[in-house]
Amino acid sequence: MTKGIKIVTIGGGSSYTPELVEGFIKRYDELPIRELWLVDIPEGQEKLNIVGALAKRMVEKAGLPIEVHLTLDRRAALKDADFVTTQFRVGLLDARAKDERIPLKYGVIGQETNGPGGLFKGLRTIPVILEICKDIEELCPDAWLINFTNPAGMVTEAVLRYSNIRKVVGLCNVPIGMRMGIAKALDVDASRVQVDFAGLNHMVYGLNVYLDGVSVLPQVVEAMADPSNAMTMKNISGLSWEPDFLRGLGVIPCGYHRYYYKTSEMLAEELEAAETKGTRAEVVKQVEKELFELYKDPNLAIKPPQLEKRGGAYYSDAACNLINSIYNDKRDIQPVNTRNNGAIASIEDDSAVEVNCVITKEGPKPIAVGDLPVAVRGLVQQIKSFERVAAEAAVTGDYNKALLAMTINPLVPTDKIAKEILDEMLEAHKEYLPQFFQPVEA
Amino acid sequence: MTKGIKIVTIGGGSSYTPELVEGFIKRYDELPIRELWLVDIPEGQEKLNIVGALAKRMVEKAGLPIEVHLTLDRRAALKDADFVTTQFRVGLLDARAKDERIPLKYGVIGQETNGPGGLFKGLRTIPVILEICKDIEELCPDAWLINFTNPAGMVTEAVLRYSNIRKVVGLCNVPIGMRMGIAKALDVDASRVQVDFAGLNHMVYGLNVYLDGVSVLPQVVEAMADPSNAMTMKNISGLSWEPDFLRGLGVIPCGYHRYYYKTSEMLAEELEAAETKGTRAEVVKQVEKELFELYKDPNLAIKPPQLEKRGGAYYSDAACNLINSIYNDKRDIQPVNTRNNGAIASIEDDSAVEVNCVITKEGPKPIAVGDLPVAVRGLVQQIKSFERVAAEAAVTGDYNKALLAMTINPLVPTDKIAKEILDEMLEAHKEYLPQFFQPVEA
Amino acid sequence: MTKGIKIVTIGGGSSYTPELVEGFIKRYDELPIRELWLVDIPEGQEKLNIVGALAKRMVEKAGLPIEVHLTLDRRAALKDADFVTTQFRVGLLDARAKDERIPLKYGVIGQETNGPGGLFKGLRTIPVILEICKDIEELCPDAWLINFTNPAGMVTEAVLRYSNIRKVVGLCNVPIGMRMGIAKALDVDASRVQVDFAGLNHMVYGLNVYLDGVSVLPQVVEAMADPSNAMTMKNISGLSWEPDFLRGLGVIPCGYHRYYYKTSEMLAEELEAAETKGTRAEVVKQVEKELFELYKDPNLAIKPPQLEKRGGAYYSDAACNLINSIYNDKRDIQPVNTRNNGAIASIEDDSAVEVNCVITKEGPKPIAVGDLPVAVRGLVQQIKSFERVAAEAAVTGDYNKALLAMTINPLVPTDKIAKEILDEMLEAHKEYLPQFFQPVEA
Amino acid sequence: MTKGIKIVTIGGGSSYTPELVEGFIKRYDELPIRELWLVDIPEGQEKLNIVGALAKRMVEKAGLPIEVHLTLDRRAALKDADFVTTQFRVGLLDARAKDERIPLKYGVIGQETNGPGGLFKGLRTIPVILEICKDIEELCPDAWLINFTNPAGMVTEAVLRYSNIRKVVGLCNVPIGMRMGIAKALDVDASRVQVDFAGLNHMVYGLNVYLDGVSVLPQVVEAMADPSNAMTMKNISGLSWEPDFLRGLGVIPCGYHRYYYKTSEMLAEELEAAETKGTRAEVVKQVEKELFELYKDPNLAIKPPQLEKRGGAYYSDAACNLINSIYNDKRDIQPVNTRNNGAIASIEDDSAVEVNCVITKEGPKPIAVGDLPVAVRGLVQQIKSFERVAAEAAVTGDYNKALLAMTINPLVPTDKIAKEILDEMLEAHKEYLPQFFQPVEA
Ligand SMILES: [Mn+2]
Ligand SMILES: [Mn+2]
Ligand SMILES: [Mn+2]
Ligand SMILES: [Mn+2]
């Protein structure tokens, strides 16, 4: 890293890239990036060109000596990288739309991370990420792999179990969003609020909340129990919680917990949306289309404010803060997906968890939380079971394991429907799932 | 125990009692019972009289010197008991019918053990069993408490956590039924078949199956995957499994797993039954009525064969074998509910599990299984979470904890419906739930 | 096993063999042995011939159709074996004498199992046992490996970690001796006494003792605290315990615990013995010489009573009972060395422990004991640390790991003396330690 | 804490106090102390007066508005304290001299923390600290208890197990000394060096070492293996390690590990010192006498440089940095003694460990390290066993448990000598051990 940092962004043609570029520009003093390589696949060439041109204009306007490279040659880009960020989407938004629509036909929420949709996103993504890991091992073995690609928990699990890469972090903006939401609910500046996060990706809980170092957990529970106050996120319904359920729970759920604790209502919302405005993927596709129109404007040299509608609030902050803290050994606390190492008692040491970590130059070091409250241990374990079986299916192409993963998912009510959904989705995503359709070599 | 064994059966007026008496008579040579005390409450006086008279006739016909005592005075009966068996039903079958019908109104399966119905059965039963524990502590501190009352897992958990009684075993006929079913599927004598049971009550798995000491697990999985062969129980639907799901699972589920892995189909069946032949409680009520008519016959001095329709196959065997092995230090292997003690890795040492144990004079000693397969760990943990929160609610009368237990139950799809079911059931069972309606003393 | 059992005894020329043969003859009705193969190495040919001839006479006198084969061809013997027992001694008693004498020169007890002597016995033995495991895998993959060779705990650990054999049991006569000693101290028949054994080989504790199913632990502690009563073994000093130490300990130590809780006195005894009657190996060598003279007598056709001086009391019983219970699926409880599987909480699941097991046709199934008392957890963990590092050194030939094992052994007071002992012993045993003297291939 | 911080130092008459005062003065900008209460007992009145007067001169010279109070009334001092630091010594240095000399008579190292001396220091100290805890609970329930009193691990364990105080941290300067020593060995500035500390007090290991974020563990092991380079501490012998032992160990031991890995040499050194310059306590007593002469000088208004001979290097830094990070929510990493909470796998969650923590306003949060290397797990567990049994003996006054603690200590070779040492030390310290000489009320 003598002459500045080399960052490689796989899926560089994503609409999120300007977020990231803005974050890098803002932090240039601390984080002197020399080269930013945006990598994509042939199908993404056009978007890559548009976003890449915008990125170059942004850097130029900022007057910074960051070289922006656009390429379809992943291996060339990876050579000697310091950080590799992954934000690609196998099959693009069309695949996600299928992940959402097919389960709905069977009365089941698609849920693109910890649901049936997430299973298929994992089946498509994991083989690709493991290929990237092999390239990293060969071309930039000291690099950190910062994965944004969902399902981030399952992907991190797969990297830990099925690759040799240990310098991997899975990233999500849910915890930072929760902290911001709590600060807003308490009507205080977010810098005064600390949250003990622990759980899994999109299944993370705030086990305690501190204002200026003093626990305010009961007040936050009460604030969340107030329907007018419910913290939410752009891409998740704002359905309010049963106040007494929250009081019984005694810890802070994340937005995605609605899929599990409010399954009926979420299903109803998604069915209605599918009939009216379209599924989330379909909405996002339209938003992206508009974004790319904006990005094309040769006079645009900043991140357009419309990007915020995309749902990635704090995304750039989460990513850039993580890279910054690793690079500068900042030793601050950030919630990320990493090897458990005993931090959560009832999860295996070698599984991925999402938990507060100290971010050091040596990577994230998880803070031990003992065990999760008994009431949430079951659901967390169930998603971990799902993630592990799904990762195994992704690597082996074993149909029975894929059906097992689908059936044990808490959103799927029966083995029979699980099989119907599985079969239809396997067919729909066939081109991205060679492991299920080609003989695997011994 | 110098002059023979004293057994106290609480809920002695149950229709199951003749099973038990038959089992005791059959084993008299090994198990010399001196006194059998059948205890019931005033509302059960009539049944107690009928069953008690039959029991006396059975003993007389067998020519054995067993004294059969009928009483409403529990404390008098408990004095110096060697074994206390509990098979009572707070609120009788009418309460169970409500446990089944009320959730169905909300599209939710009642499930009288690990479902919403089981929650209420636990809320009614646990305070009574803890009172019995106090009596045992005082009146027969060396006695073994053999609990048949459902939800047997939750009740055992509550006794372990909230009483001083350690000589407690929870009993169920599901594992013995699975073993018999497997033997039948393999078309071999049951004595040649051994099963490594582990899990929770009504959530137990066969982790391995041996025929003459050699694992035949894959063959058993295939046999179960054959729809024409599916093992079943009188009181659980015979819905067949998706073959590939079973193959992926790789271990043997119990009949009750259908509630979780085939929720939609089970719900449909129960809804239909409720509209036609009545819920299980209502059917049983009719069966019991007929049974008691038979029991009244002064010429009847054996267990009538019609009792088998009741659903308690192997019940007497399970109970009498357990008592026999404790009394005679038989050191055979039986699957029972006991303190985990590390036998299943991901369950706390001090929680109840259902697992193969060596049955000794000192009680059951659980066989260590390491950990459950990753795919089933989640569901098992979730039911354990449910049992623990439910037991806490039963003891404290905390409304929020009761709602929490209801919401985290895997059969309940949302906190809102959980609250509606909870509120209606609390009202319906009000007379048996003083802890929720009277101020609890500090 | 259609036509009777084939047993292969590696180290068949051992003086213990008549014990084993006697045990097999006594149990022939249950344990129909067809072939007994006694295997030895060229250096053991003479002893093998003597013992083998005696074994044949014993079988003949008993009138049983057991074929006794003597061979130096291990692989020929192993073909299709049902049970393989190992009782060989690499380097014979001369090597053991060095294991004992060399440490004594440095003021350190040799201790041929869990001490510096045991380290070297392990370094010599483990590579050979792993070779045998490879042969078993190829020639009789369904056979059970019953290891008597010391250090039995370390050897079992090595087989579990460094071979593919899972059907392995390590065996020791210490627990059965403790049970007999306790029965004698209580002046009752041993059949009425049960002991909850748990720990490691030669580091096993009786966590509880039952007489007719009732705990008599405090009485046994008091009996052991009585110096006139101290249970002991032929091959271990009868030094008595400090009564208040035993009372504080609250559980029953084994004879070998004297090496750790009475190190000074044991060292003094061993130093004196070395100067006078010779070390244990030297005494045994003389005993064996006399035994082999007896064995040669063509009129001898039974186990000579003098064999009992050899120190292997209950040895034959332990071995034959184990084989019998596996063969006949007896499902009785025996303390053996097996994979922990969670039975003892603070030991890794995949490490070897010595613990009560149910012995089934599928092998030993360990009974979960939760955790060891806090006071003994440390010493047990320390011996496990020693066993694991020693096994690693044996497999890799890594000098630094051998020195580490020697230094962390609780009998060795300092790294400096550890190195001196290690260096002298490596040189003394050079011919049996090729892994330390030849380049290991990558 | 509105008007500045109130700190109460129990054992305020200690010669270390000027260190602490200097540390507070240096950090006043961040750590605005309003009141510093130095508390001592009547026997310490004279020292308290001398040290207190010096402290006042130091504050005055610094021109800071810190009120320094001297008192013998602990409860008056504690009222509304923010931080309570404990650095008292029950029985003063004379007691420590006995802790050192009595075991030496029996050929055993005294070792005032994890050895027989530490046992007695614990027996004297724990009842007092538990009294202080009761006062804190009543008078300043929000205060942090920062314990410097040795044996700091055992004391922290006792507070966690036997008091209601949870805001407790045990502090030691060993880890900071190791880090400084490593930096010196690497010839780099200490700020560039980070160490992953984990273990127990005075039994802590550096599991990894990073220079600028890159692991340099092998280089540090080599540097330590160089005898000319060996890191050491004022109060521990500089005996060098066997290089190959260190290479096998593969992690960094602390200075106190010499007592366990180099017992013979340490014993020889201590025996010689006892005969010549006196034991450590006797040397320190002389040093202290000289220090107090210096402290009396009315012109002295700074910490005299001679204090450094006392052996408390980095002591003030460790203490003030901890208080500063708690007060200011600095969230930096410091190695302290705290509740394990799963951070070290083989230690119970509710035991004290010494491990890297993030220091927040909510207290220290331990970083999960998974498990310790197998080779060190045993010794660490053994000291934890010792600490726990010793703490139990301190609280109950149970003679047998005290003997058990003494016997299982790795420095004590036999139960017989353990009893002799115990009896002589109990008698010698009789006046400070009422729990062993007065009937304890039920
Ligand atoms: Mn996310
Ligand atoms: Mn049942
Ligand atoms: Mn042995
Ligand atoms: Mn210290």
PDB file of N, CA and C in Angstrom, chain A residues 387-432:
ATOM      1  N   GLU A 387     -29.180 -20.860   6.499  1.00  0.00           N
ATOM      2  CA  GLU A 387     -27.998 -20.353   5.783  1.00  0.00           C
ATOM      3  C   GLU A 387     -26.987 -21.467   5.518  1.00  0.00           C
ATOM      4  N   ARG A 388     -26.786 -22.311   6.508  1.00  0.00           N
ATOM      5  CA  ARG A 388     -25.771 -23.344   6.340  1.00  0.00           C
ATOM      6  C   ARG A 388     -26.189 -24.406   5.335  1.00  0.00           C
ATOM      7  N   VAL A 389     -27.435 -24.844   5.423  1.00  0.00           N
ATOM      8  CA  VAL A 389     -27.902 -25.855   4.469  1.00  0.00           C
ATOM      9  C   VAL A 389     -27.939 -25.255   3.058  1.00  0.00           C
ATOM     10  N   ALA A 390     -28.359 -23.994   2.969  1.00  0.00           N
ATOM     11  CA  ALA A 390     -28.399 -23.336   1.658  1.00  0.00           C
ATOM     12  C   ALA A 390     -26.995 -23.226   1.064  1.00  0.00           C
ATOM     13  N   ALA A 391     -26.031 -22.856   1.884  1.00  0.00           N
ATOM     14  CA  ALA A 391     -24.657 -22.733   1.386  1.00  0.00           C
ATOM     15  C   ALA A 391     -24.147 -24.095   0.912  1.00  0.00           C
ATOM     16  N   GLU A 392     -24.488 -25.135   1.654  1.00  0.00           N
ATOM     17  CA  GLU A 392     -24.073 -26.475   1.243  1.00  0.00           C
ATOM     18  C   GLU A 392     -24.697 -26.834  -0.109  1.00  0.00           C
ATOM     19  N   ALA A 393     -25.985 -26.517  -0.248  1.00  0.00           N
ATOM     20  CA  ALA A 393     -26.657 -26.800  -1.520  1.00  0.00           C
ATOM     21  C   ALA A 393     -26.022 -26.008  -2.658  1.00  0.00           C
ATOM     22  N   ALA A 394     -25.669 -24.760  -2.390  1.00  0.00           N
ATOM     23  CA  ALA A 394     -25.074 -23.923  -3.433  1.00  0.00           C
ATOM     24  C   ALA A 394     -23.754 -24.505  -3.926  1.00  0.00           C
ATOM     25  N   VAL A 395     -22.986 -25.060  -3.002  1.00  0.00           N
ATOM     26  CA  VAL A 395     -21.670 -25.576  -3.359  1.00  0.00           C
ATOM     27  C   VAL A 395     -21.768 -26.949  -4.021  1.00  0.00           C
ATOM     28  N   THR A 396     -22.684 -27.769  -3.528  1.00  0.00           N
ATOM     29  CA  THR A 396     -22.747 -29.147  -4.030  1.00  0.00           C
ATOM     30  C   THR A 396     -23.736 -29.326  -5.175  1.00  0.00           C
ATOM     31  N   GLY A 397     -24.694 -28.426  -5.316  1.00  0.00           N
ATOM     32  CA  GLY A 397     -25.757 -28.645  -6.295  1.00  0.00           C
ATOM     33  C   GLY A 397     -26.653 -29.819  -5.916  1.00  0.00           C
ATOM     34  N   ASP A 398     -26.740 -30.112  -4.629  1.00  0.00           N
ATOM     35  CA  ASP A 398     -27.537 -31.253  -4.165  1.00  0.00           C
ATOM     36  C   ASP A 398     -29.010 -30.833  -4.057  1.00  0.00           C
ATOM     37  N   TYR A 399     -29.845 -31.435  -4.890  1.00  0.00           N
ATOM     38  CA  TYR A 399     -31.260 -31.073  -4.934  1.00  0.00           C
ATOM     39  C   TYR A 399     -31.935 -31.271  -3.581  1.00  0.00           C
ATOM     40  N   ASN A 400     -31.642 -32.400  -2.925  1.00  0.00           N
ATOM     41  CA  ASN A 400     -32.302 -32.688  -1.655  1.00  0.00           C
ATOM     42  C   ASN A 400     -31.939 -31.658  -0.595  1.00  0.00           C
ATOM     43  N   LYS A 401     -30.690 -31.211  -0.627  1.00  0.00           N
ATOM     44  CA  LYS A 401     -30.284 -30.192   0.345  1.00  0.00           C
ATOM     45  C   LYS A 401     -30.971 -28.866   0.033  1.00  0.00           C
ATOM     46  N   ALA A 402     -31.135 -28.558  -1.233  1.00  0.00           N
ATOM     47  CA  ALA A 402     -31.847 -27.331  -1.594  1.00  0.00           C
ATOM     48  C   ALA A 402     -33.295 -27.398  -1.111  1.00  0.00           C
ATOM     49  N   LEU A 403     -33.910 -28.574  -1.271  1.00  0.00           N
ATOM     50  CA  LEU A 403     -35.289 -28.731  -0.789  1.00  0.00           C
ATOM     51  C   LEU A 403     -35.330 -28.645   0.737  1.00  0.00           C
ATOM     52  N   LEU A 404     -34.337 -29.203   1.371  1.00  0.00           N
ATOM     53  CA  LEU A 404     -34.267 -29.118   2.832  1.00  0.00           C
ATOM     54  C   LEU A 404     -34.168 -27.660   3.274  1.00  0.00           C
ATOM     55  N   ALA A 405     -33.275 -26.904   2.636  1.00  0.00           N
ATOM     56  CA  ALA A 405     -33.134 -25.486   2.986  1.00  0.00           C
ATOM     57  C   ALA A 405     -34.462 -24.764   2.805  1.00  0.00           C
ATOM     58  N   MET A 406     -35.111 -25.012   1.682  1.00  0.00           N
ATOM     59  CA  MET A 406     -36.390 -24.352   1.400  1.00  0.00           C
ATOM     60  C   MET A 406     -37.425 -24.729   2.459  1.00  0.00           C
ATOM     61  N   THR A 407     -37.474 -25.985   2.837  1.00  0.00           N
ATOM     62  CA  THR A 407     -38.517 -26.435   3.773  1.00  0.00           C
ATOM     63  C   THR A 407     -38.290 -25.904   5.180  1.00  0.00           C
ATOM     64  N   ILE A 408     -37.033 -25.830   5.609  1.00  0.00           N
ATOM     65  CA  ILE A 408     -36.804 -25.373   6.989  1.00  0.00           C
ATOM     66  C   ILE A 408     -36.848 -23.856   7.108  1.00  0.00           C
ATOM     67  N   ASN A 409     -36.919 -23.165   5.980  1.00  0.00           N
ATOM     68  CA  ASN A 409     -37.044 -21.710   6.076  1.00  0.00           C
ATOM     69  C   ASN A 409     -38.351 -21.353   6.788  1.00  0.00           C
ATOM     70  N   PRO A 410     -38.296 -20.466   7.771  1.00  0.00           N
ATOM     71  CA  PRO A 410     -39.513 -20.191   8.557  1.00  0.00           C
ATOM     72  C   PRO A 410     -40.649 -19.563   7.764  1.00  0.00           C
ATOM     73  N   LEU A 411     -40.377 -19.045   6.574  1.00  0.00           N
ATOM     74  CA  LEU A 411     -41.464 -18.462   5.782  1.00  0.00           C
ATOM     75  C   LEU A 411     -42.207 -19.509   4.968  1.00  0.00           C
ATOM     76  N   VAL A 412     -41.666 -20.705   4.877  1.00  0.00           N
ATOM     77  CA  VAL A 412     -42.248 -21.725   3.999  1.00  0.00           C
ATOM     78  C   VAL A 412     -43.038 -22.720   4.853  1.00  0.00           C
ATOM     79  N   PRO A 413     -44.335 -22.872   4.580  1.00  0.00           N
ATOM     80  CA  PRO A 413     -45.171 -23.605   5.534  1.00  0.00           C
ATOM     81  C   PRO A 413     -45.140 -25.119   5.384  1.00  0.00           C
ATOM     82  N   THR A 414     -44.655 -25.659   4.299  1.00  0.00           N
ATOM     83  CA  THR A 414     -44.750 -27.111   4.117  1.00  0.00           C
ATOM     84  C   THR A 414     -43.774 -27.626   3.076  1.00  0.00           C
ATOM     85  N   ASP A 415     -43.396 -28.880   3.237  1.00  0.00           N
ATOM     86  CA  ASP A 415     -42.449 -29.499   2.317  1.00  0.00           C
ATOM     87  C   ASP A 415     -43.000 -29.580   0.896  1.00  0.00           C
ATOM     88  N   LYS A 416     -44.305 -29.721   0.811  1.00  0.00           N
ATOM     89  CA  LYS A 416     -44.915 -29.869  -0.506  1.00  0.00           C
ATOM     90  C   LYS A 416     -44.817 -28.564  -1.301  1.00  0.00           C
ATOM     91  N   ILE A 417     -45.213 -27.485  -0.676  1.00  0.00           N
ATOM     92  CA  ILE A 417     -45.098 -26.185  -1.339  1.00  0.00           C
ATOM     93  C   ILE A 417     -43.627 -25.842  -1.562  1.00  0.00           C
ATOM     94  N   ALA A 418     -42.798 -26.213  -0.596  1.00  0.00           N
ATOM     95  CA  ALA A 418     -41.355 -25.988  -0.765  1.00  0.00           C
ATOM     96  C   ALA A 418     -40.868 -26.609  -2.062  1.00  0.00           C
ATOM     97  N   LYS A 419     -41.313 -27.821  -2.315  1.00  0.00           N
ATOM     98  CA  LYS A 419     -40.870 -28.503  -3.535  1.00  0.00           C
ATOM     99  C   LYS A 419     -41.415 -27.818  -4.787  1.00  0.00           C
ATOM    100  N   GLU A 420     -42.660 -27.388  -4.723  1.00  0.00           N
ATOM    101  CA  GLU A 420     -43.228 -26.707  -5.891  1.00  0.00           C
ATOM    102  C   GLU A 420     -42.470 -25.417  -6.204  1.00  0.00           C
ATOM    103  N   ILE A 421     -42.225 -24.636  -5.149  1.00  0.00           N
ATOM    104  CA  ILE A 421     -41.483 -23.387  -5.353  1.00  0.00           C
ATOM    105  C   ILE A 421     -40.082 -23.698  -5.858  1.00  0.00           C
ATOM    106  N   LEU A 422     -39.447 -24.641  -5.222  1.00  0.00           N
ATOM    107  CA  LEU A 422     -38.070 -24.992  -5.603  1.00  0.00           C
ATOM    108  C   LEU A 422     -38.007 -25.364  -7.081  1.00  0.00           C
ATOM    109  N   ASP A 423     -38.903 -26.244  -7.489  1.00  0.00           N
ATOM    110  CA  ASP A 423     -38.842 -26.725  -8.870  1.00  0.00           C
ATOM    111  C   ASP A 423     -39.071 -25.596  -9.862  1.00  0.00           C
ATOM    112  N   GLU A 424     -40.042 -24.742  -9.555  1.00  0.00           N
ATOM    113  CA  GLU A 424     -40.298 -23.646 -10.490  1.00  0.00           C
ATOM    114  C   GLU A 424     -39.122 -22.672 -10.525  1.00  0.00           C
ATOM    115  N   MET A 425     -38.535 -22.408  -9.374  1.00  0.00           N
ATOM    116  CA  MET A 425     -37.423 -21.452  -9.331  1.00  0.00           C
ATOM    117  C   MET A 425     -36.156 -22.041  -9.959  1.00  0.00           C
ATOM    118  N   LEU A 426     -35.912 -23.305  -9.745  1.00  0.00           N
ATOM    119  CA  LEU A 426     -34.749 -23.927 -10.390  1.00  0.00           C
ATOM    120  C   LEU A 426     -34.851 -23.765 -11.899  1.00  0.00           C
ATOM    121  N   GLU A 427     -36.032 -24.007 -12.403  1.00  0.00           N
ATOM    122  CA  GLU A 427     -36.240 -23.886 -13.840  1.00  0.00           C
ATOM    123  C   GLU A 427     -36.062 -22.434 -14.297  1.00  0.00           C
ATOM    124  N   ALA A 428     -36.647 -21.528 -13.519  1.00  0.00           N
ATOM    125  CA  ALA A 428     -36.610 -20.111 -13.900  1.00  0.00           C
ATOM    126  C   ALA A 428     -35.183 -19.557 -13.907  1.00  0.00           C
ATOM    127  N   HIS A 429     -34.354 -20.050 -12.997  1.00  0.00           N
ATOM    128  CA  HIS A 429     -32.991 -19.516 -12.876  1.00  0.00           C
ATOM    129  C   HIS A 429     -31.956 -20.454 -13.480  1.00  0.00           C
ATOM    130  N   LYS A 430     -32.424 -21.408 -14.254  1.00  0.00           N
ATOM    131  CA  LYS A 430     -31.563 -22.475 -14.771  1.00  0.00           C
ATOM    132  C   LYS A 430     -30.203 -21.994 -15.278  1.00  0.00           C
ATOM    133  N   GLU A 431     -30.218 -20.907 -16.035  1.00  0.00           N
ATOM    134  CA  GLU A 431     -28.949 -20.500 -16.658  1.00  0.00           C
ATOM    135  C   GLU A 431     -27.893 -20.068 -15.633  1.00  0.00           C
ATOM    136  N   TYR A 432     -28.330 -19.702 -14.428  1.00  0.00           N
ATOM    137  CA  TYR A 432     -27.371 -19.254 -13.412  1.00  0.00           C
ATOM    138  C   TYR A 432     -27.055 -20.340 -12.387  1.00  0.00           C
TER     139      TYR A 432
END
